[in-house]
Short mmCIF file of C-alpha atoms in Angstrom, two decimals:
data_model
loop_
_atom_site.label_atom_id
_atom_site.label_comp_id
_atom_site.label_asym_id
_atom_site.label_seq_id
_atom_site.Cartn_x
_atom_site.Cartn_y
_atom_site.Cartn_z
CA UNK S 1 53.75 160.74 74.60
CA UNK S 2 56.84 159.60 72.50
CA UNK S 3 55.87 157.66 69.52
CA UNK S 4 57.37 154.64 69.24
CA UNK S 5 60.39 153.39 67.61
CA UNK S 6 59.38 150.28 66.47
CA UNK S 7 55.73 149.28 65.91
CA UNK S 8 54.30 145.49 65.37
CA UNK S 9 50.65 145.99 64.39
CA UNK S 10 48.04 142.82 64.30
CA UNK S 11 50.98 140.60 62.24
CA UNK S 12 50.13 137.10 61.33
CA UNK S 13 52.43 134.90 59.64
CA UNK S 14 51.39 131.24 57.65
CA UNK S 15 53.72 128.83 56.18
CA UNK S 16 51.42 126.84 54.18
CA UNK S 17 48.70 125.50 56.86
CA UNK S 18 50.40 126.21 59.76
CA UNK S 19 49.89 129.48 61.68
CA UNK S 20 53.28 130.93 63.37
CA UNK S 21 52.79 134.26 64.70
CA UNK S 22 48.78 135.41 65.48
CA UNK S 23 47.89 138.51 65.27
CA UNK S 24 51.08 139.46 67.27
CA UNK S 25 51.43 143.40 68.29
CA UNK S 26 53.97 144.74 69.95
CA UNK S 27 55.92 148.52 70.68
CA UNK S 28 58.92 149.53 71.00
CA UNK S 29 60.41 152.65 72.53
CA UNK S 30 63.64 154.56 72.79
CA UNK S 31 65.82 152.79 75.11
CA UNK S 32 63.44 150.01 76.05
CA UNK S 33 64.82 146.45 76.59
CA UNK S 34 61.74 144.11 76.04
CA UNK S 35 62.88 140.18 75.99
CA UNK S 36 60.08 137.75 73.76
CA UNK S 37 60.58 134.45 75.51
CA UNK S 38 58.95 131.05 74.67
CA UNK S 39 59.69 127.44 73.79
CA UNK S 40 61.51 126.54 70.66
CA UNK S 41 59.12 126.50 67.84
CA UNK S 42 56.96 129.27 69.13
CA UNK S 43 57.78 132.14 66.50
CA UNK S 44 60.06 133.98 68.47
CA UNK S 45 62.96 134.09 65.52
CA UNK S 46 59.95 134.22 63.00
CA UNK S 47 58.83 137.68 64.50
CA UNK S 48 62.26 139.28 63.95
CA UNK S 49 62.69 137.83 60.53
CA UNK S 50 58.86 139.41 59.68
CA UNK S 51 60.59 142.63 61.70
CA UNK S 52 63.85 142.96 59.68
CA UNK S 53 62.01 142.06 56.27
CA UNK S 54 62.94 138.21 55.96
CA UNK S 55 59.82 137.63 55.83
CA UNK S 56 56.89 139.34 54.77
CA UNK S 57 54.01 138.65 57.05
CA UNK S 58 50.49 137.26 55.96
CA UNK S 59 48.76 140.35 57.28
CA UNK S 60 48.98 143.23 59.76
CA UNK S 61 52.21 145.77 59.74
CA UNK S 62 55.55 146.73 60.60
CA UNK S 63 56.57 150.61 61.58
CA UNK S 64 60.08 152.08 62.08
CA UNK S 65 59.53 155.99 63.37
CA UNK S 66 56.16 156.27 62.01
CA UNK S 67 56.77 154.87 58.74
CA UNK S 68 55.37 151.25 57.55
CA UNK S 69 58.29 148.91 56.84
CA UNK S 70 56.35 146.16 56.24
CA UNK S 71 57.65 144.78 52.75
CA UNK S 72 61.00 146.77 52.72
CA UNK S 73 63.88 144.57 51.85
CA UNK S 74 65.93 143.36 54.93
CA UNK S 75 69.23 145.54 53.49
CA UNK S 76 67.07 148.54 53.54
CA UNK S 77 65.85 147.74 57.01
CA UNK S 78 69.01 147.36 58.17
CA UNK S 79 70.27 150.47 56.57
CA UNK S 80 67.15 153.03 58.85
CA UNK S 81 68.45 151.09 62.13
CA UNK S 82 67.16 147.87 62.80
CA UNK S 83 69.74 144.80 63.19
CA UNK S 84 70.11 141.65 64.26
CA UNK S 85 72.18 138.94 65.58
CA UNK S 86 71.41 135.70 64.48
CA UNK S 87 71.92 132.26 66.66
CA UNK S 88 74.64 131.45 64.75
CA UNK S 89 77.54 133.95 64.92
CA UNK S 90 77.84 136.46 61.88
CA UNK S 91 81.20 137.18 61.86
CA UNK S 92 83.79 137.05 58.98
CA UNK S 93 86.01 134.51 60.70
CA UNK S 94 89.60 134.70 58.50
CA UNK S 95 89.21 138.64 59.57
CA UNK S 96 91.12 139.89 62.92
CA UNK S 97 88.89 140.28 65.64
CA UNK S 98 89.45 144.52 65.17
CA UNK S 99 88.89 144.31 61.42
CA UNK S 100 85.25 142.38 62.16
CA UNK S 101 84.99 145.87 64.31
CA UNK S 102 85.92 147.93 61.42
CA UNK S 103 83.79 146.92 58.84
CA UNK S 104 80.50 147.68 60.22
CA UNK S 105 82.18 151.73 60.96
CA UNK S 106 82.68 151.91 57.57
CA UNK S 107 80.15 150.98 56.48
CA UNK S 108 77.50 153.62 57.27
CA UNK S 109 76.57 155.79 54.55
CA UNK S 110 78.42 159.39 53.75
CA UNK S 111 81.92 157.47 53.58
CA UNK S 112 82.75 157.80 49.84
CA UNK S 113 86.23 158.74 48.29
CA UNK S 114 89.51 158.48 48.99
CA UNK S 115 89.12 161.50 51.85
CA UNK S 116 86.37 160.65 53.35
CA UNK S 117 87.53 157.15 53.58
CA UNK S 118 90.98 157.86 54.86
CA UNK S 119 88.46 160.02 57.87
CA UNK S 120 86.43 157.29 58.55
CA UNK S 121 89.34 154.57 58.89
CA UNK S 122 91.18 157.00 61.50
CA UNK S 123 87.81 157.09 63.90
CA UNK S 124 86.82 153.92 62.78
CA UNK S 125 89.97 152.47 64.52
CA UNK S 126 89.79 154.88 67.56
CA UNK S 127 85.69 153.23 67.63
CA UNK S 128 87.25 149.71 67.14
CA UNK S 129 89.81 150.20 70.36
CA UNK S 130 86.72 151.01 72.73
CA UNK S 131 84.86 148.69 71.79
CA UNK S 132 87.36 145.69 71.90
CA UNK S 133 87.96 146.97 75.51
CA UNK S 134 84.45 147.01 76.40
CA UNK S 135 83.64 144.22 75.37
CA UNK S 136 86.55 142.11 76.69
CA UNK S 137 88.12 141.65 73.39
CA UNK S 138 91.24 143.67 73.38
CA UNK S 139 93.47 140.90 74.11
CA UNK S 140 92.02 138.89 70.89
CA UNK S 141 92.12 142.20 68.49
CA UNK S 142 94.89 141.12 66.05
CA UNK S 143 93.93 137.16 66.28
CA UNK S 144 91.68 135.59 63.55
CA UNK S 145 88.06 135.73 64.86
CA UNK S 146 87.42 131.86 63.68
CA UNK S 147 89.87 131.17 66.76
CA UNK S 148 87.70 133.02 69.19
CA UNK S 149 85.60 130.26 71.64
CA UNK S 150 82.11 130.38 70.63
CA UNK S 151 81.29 132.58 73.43
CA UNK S 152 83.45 135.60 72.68
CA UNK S 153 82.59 135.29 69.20
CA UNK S 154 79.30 135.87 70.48
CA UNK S 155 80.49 139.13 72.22
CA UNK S 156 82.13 140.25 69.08
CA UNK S 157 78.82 139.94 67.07
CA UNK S 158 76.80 141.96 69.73
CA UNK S 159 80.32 144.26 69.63
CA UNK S 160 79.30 144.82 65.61
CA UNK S 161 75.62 145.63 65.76
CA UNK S 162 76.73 148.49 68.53
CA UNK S 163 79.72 149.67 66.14
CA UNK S 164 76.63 150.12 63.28
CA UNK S 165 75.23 152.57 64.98
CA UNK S 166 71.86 151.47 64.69
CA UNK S 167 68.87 152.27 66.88
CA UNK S 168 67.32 148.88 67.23
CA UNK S 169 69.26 145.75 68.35
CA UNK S 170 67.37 142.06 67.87
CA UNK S 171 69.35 139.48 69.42
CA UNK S 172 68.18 135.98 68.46
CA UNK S 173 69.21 133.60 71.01
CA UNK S 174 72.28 135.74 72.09
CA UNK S 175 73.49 133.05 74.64
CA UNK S 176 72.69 129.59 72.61
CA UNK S 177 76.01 127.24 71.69
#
């Protein structure tokens, strides 16, 4: 048996007296979608801010690979794999659609130096080209991503979190607005 990617173990979460998340456990494997569904209010966005290290929980754990987590920073969460898109669009929005794309492929660790850099930039605008055609975007790459509708800024949010290369993808509300 594979172990699992991402492991929720017994987490509770309290803000003050109220109780969010109860001893909520949950795993995660390799190329398993899993959706968490539930009214508004119910802890759904709370779990994946205790996940990516927004939060810290009251008790119980959080493993990546085999590795507690728990009270890592959310930067250094984000930098072993695990990202998320938020209900609100996280975009830079006076950036062109394609330079949104960019920034998260050069952004991964190992690009240092003028070289390196000058690498990176070539692929990362190869990357960028796929990825506005995949997702639908190609015809918006040089336009200014705060004129995108609210849906396809959407698209180009999800489109980021795929060009970062990371291994777990938490989308919060991915079809609210």
């Amino acid at each position: 048996m594979t172990r699992p990617l991402v492991q929720v173990r017994e987490v509770t979460k309290d803000f003050g007296g109220l109780r969010v998340l109860r001893g909520v456990t949950l795993s995660l494997g390799a190329g398993e979608l899993r959706c968490i569904i539930g009214p508004n209010g119910c802890g759904k966005t709370t779990l994946f801010n205790v996940i990516t290290g927004a939060f810290s929980p009251t008790s119980g754990t959080v493993w990546f690979r085999g590795e507690e987590i728990t009270h890592r920073p959310p930067h250094a969460i984000s930098r072993l794999g695990i990202v998320r898109k938020f209900q609100v669009p996280g975009i830079y929005p006076t950036l062109a659609v394609a330079e949104n794309l960019e920034i998260p492929l050069l952004s991964r660790p190992g690009i240092a130096g003028p070289w390196s850099l000058l690498r990176a930039g070539t692929r990362a605008a190869a990357r960028s080209q796929e990825l506005l055609a995949r997702f639908g975007l190609r015809p918006q790459a040089a336009r200014a991503a705060a004129a995108l509708p609210h849906g396809q800024k959407q698209w180009l949010e999800i489109a980021m979190l795929i060009a970062s290369e990371a291994q777990v993808l938490l989308l919060d509300e991915p079809t609210a607005g």
